[in-house]
C-alpha positions as a printed Julia matrix, in Angstrom:
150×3 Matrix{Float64}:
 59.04  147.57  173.61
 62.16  147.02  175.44
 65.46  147.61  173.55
 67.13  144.31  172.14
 70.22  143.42  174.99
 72.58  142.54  173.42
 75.16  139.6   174.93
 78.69  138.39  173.59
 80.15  135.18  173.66
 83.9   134.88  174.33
 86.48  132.01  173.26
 86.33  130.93  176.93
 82.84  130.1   176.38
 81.85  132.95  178.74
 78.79  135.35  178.39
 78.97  139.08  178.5
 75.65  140.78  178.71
 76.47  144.55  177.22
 73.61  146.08  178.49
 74.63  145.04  182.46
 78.02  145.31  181.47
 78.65  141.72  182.92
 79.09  138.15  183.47
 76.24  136.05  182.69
 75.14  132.78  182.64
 73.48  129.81  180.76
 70.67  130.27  183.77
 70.74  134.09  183.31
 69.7   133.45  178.94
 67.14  131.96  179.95
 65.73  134.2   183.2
 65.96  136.51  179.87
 63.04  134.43  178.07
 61.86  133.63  180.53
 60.93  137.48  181.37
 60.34  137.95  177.3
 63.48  140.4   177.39
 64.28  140.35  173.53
 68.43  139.24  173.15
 70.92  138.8   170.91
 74.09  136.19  171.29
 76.41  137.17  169.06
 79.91  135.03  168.45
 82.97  137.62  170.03
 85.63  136.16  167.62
 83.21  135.85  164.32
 80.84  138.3   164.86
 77.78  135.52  164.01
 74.34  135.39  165.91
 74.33  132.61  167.5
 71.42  133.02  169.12
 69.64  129.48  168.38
 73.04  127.7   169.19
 72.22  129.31  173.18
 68.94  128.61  172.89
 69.53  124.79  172.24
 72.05  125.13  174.75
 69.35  125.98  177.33
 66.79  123.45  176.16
 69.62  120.56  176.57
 70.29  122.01  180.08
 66.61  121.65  180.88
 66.59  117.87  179.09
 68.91  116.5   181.27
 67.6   117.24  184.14
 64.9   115.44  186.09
 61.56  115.24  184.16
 62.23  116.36  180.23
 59.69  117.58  177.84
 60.4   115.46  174.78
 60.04  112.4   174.9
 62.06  110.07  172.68
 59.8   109.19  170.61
 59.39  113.13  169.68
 63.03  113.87  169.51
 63.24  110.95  166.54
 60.19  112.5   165.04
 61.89  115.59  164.84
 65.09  114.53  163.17
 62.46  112.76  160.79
 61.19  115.81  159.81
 64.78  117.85  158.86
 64.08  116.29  155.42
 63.36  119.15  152.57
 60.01  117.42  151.94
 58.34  117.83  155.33
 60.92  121.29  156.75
 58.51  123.99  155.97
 54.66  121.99  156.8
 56.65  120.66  160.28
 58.29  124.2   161.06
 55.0   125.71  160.15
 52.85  123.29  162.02
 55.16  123.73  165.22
 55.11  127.51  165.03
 51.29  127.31  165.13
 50.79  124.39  167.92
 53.22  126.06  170.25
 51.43  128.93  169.44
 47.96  128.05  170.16
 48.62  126.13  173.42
 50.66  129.57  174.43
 47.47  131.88  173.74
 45.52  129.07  175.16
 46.72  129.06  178.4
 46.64  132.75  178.48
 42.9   132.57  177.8
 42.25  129.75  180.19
 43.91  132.12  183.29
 42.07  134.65  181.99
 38.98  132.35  181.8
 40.18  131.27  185.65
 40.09  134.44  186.91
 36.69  135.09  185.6
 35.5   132.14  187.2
 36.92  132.61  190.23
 35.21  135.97  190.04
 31.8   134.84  189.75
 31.58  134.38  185.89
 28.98  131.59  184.77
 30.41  128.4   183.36
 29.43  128.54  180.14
 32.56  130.47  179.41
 34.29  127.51  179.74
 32.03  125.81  176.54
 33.26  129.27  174.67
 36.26  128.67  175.02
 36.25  124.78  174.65
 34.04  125.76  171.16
 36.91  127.87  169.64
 39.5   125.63  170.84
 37.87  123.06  168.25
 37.55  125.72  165.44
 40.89  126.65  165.78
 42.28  123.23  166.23
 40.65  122.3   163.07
 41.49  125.35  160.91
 45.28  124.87  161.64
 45.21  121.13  160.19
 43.2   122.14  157.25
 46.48  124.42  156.54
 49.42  122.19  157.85
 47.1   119.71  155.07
 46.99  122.18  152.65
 51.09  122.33  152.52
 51.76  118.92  152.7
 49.7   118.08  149.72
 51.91  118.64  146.5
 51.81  121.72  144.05
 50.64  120.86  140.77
């Protein structure tokens, strides 16, 4: 596993990557994810990770420009869901969704290349069939926190 980069974030708003020992940008962050480089942004002045605060940076980049992800619908549903009640079963819930259609698409290239390779179709139920098991063992948990402790 590759060593954690770490990157510092000057008054001037600039980014110094320590590791290149240089400049960076907004663009470069996220070439960083992008390539699943593990980073840290820590504050120059204070010293604080502020890691998340790039992050969003990158994702508001990304929403302003032509064709967004979130719709707004999904952004209000999302500010909804900052209340303590429904924090933790949203958070969890998002965690796992993202999560699943991640390894999903892995397994459907994989699946892809198979196919592409002369594999039979049936592969393609398989994968369809634990899709649905899946799917359904992640709501019975997102349920299972929602309903209250007694």
């Amino acid at each position: 596993m590759a060593e954690e980069r770490i990157i510092k974030k000057y008054p001037n708003r600039r980014l110094y990557d320590t590791n290149q020992s240089c400049y960076i940008t907004l663009s470069d962050v996220r070439d960083l994810v992008l390539a699943e480089t593990p980073f840290k942004v820590i504050d120059r002045q204070s010293g604080d990770d502020i890691t998340r605060s790039i992050l969003l940076q990158i994702i508001m980049e990304q929403e302003s420009g032509g064709q967004p992800l979130f719709s707004t619908d999904i952004l209000a549903q999302f500010i909804r869901n900052y209340s303590d009640a429904t924090r933790k079963g949203f958070m969890e819930y998002m965690e796992q969704s993202v999560g699943l259609f991640t390894s999903q698409q892995a397994a459907m290239q994989e699946q892809m290349h198979k196919v592409l390779a002369g594999t039979p179709l049936d592969a393609w139920m398989k994968i369809s069939e634990q899709n649905m098991e899946t799917w359904k063992k992640m709501q019975e948990s997102i349920m299972g926190n929602l309903q209250p402790k007694k």
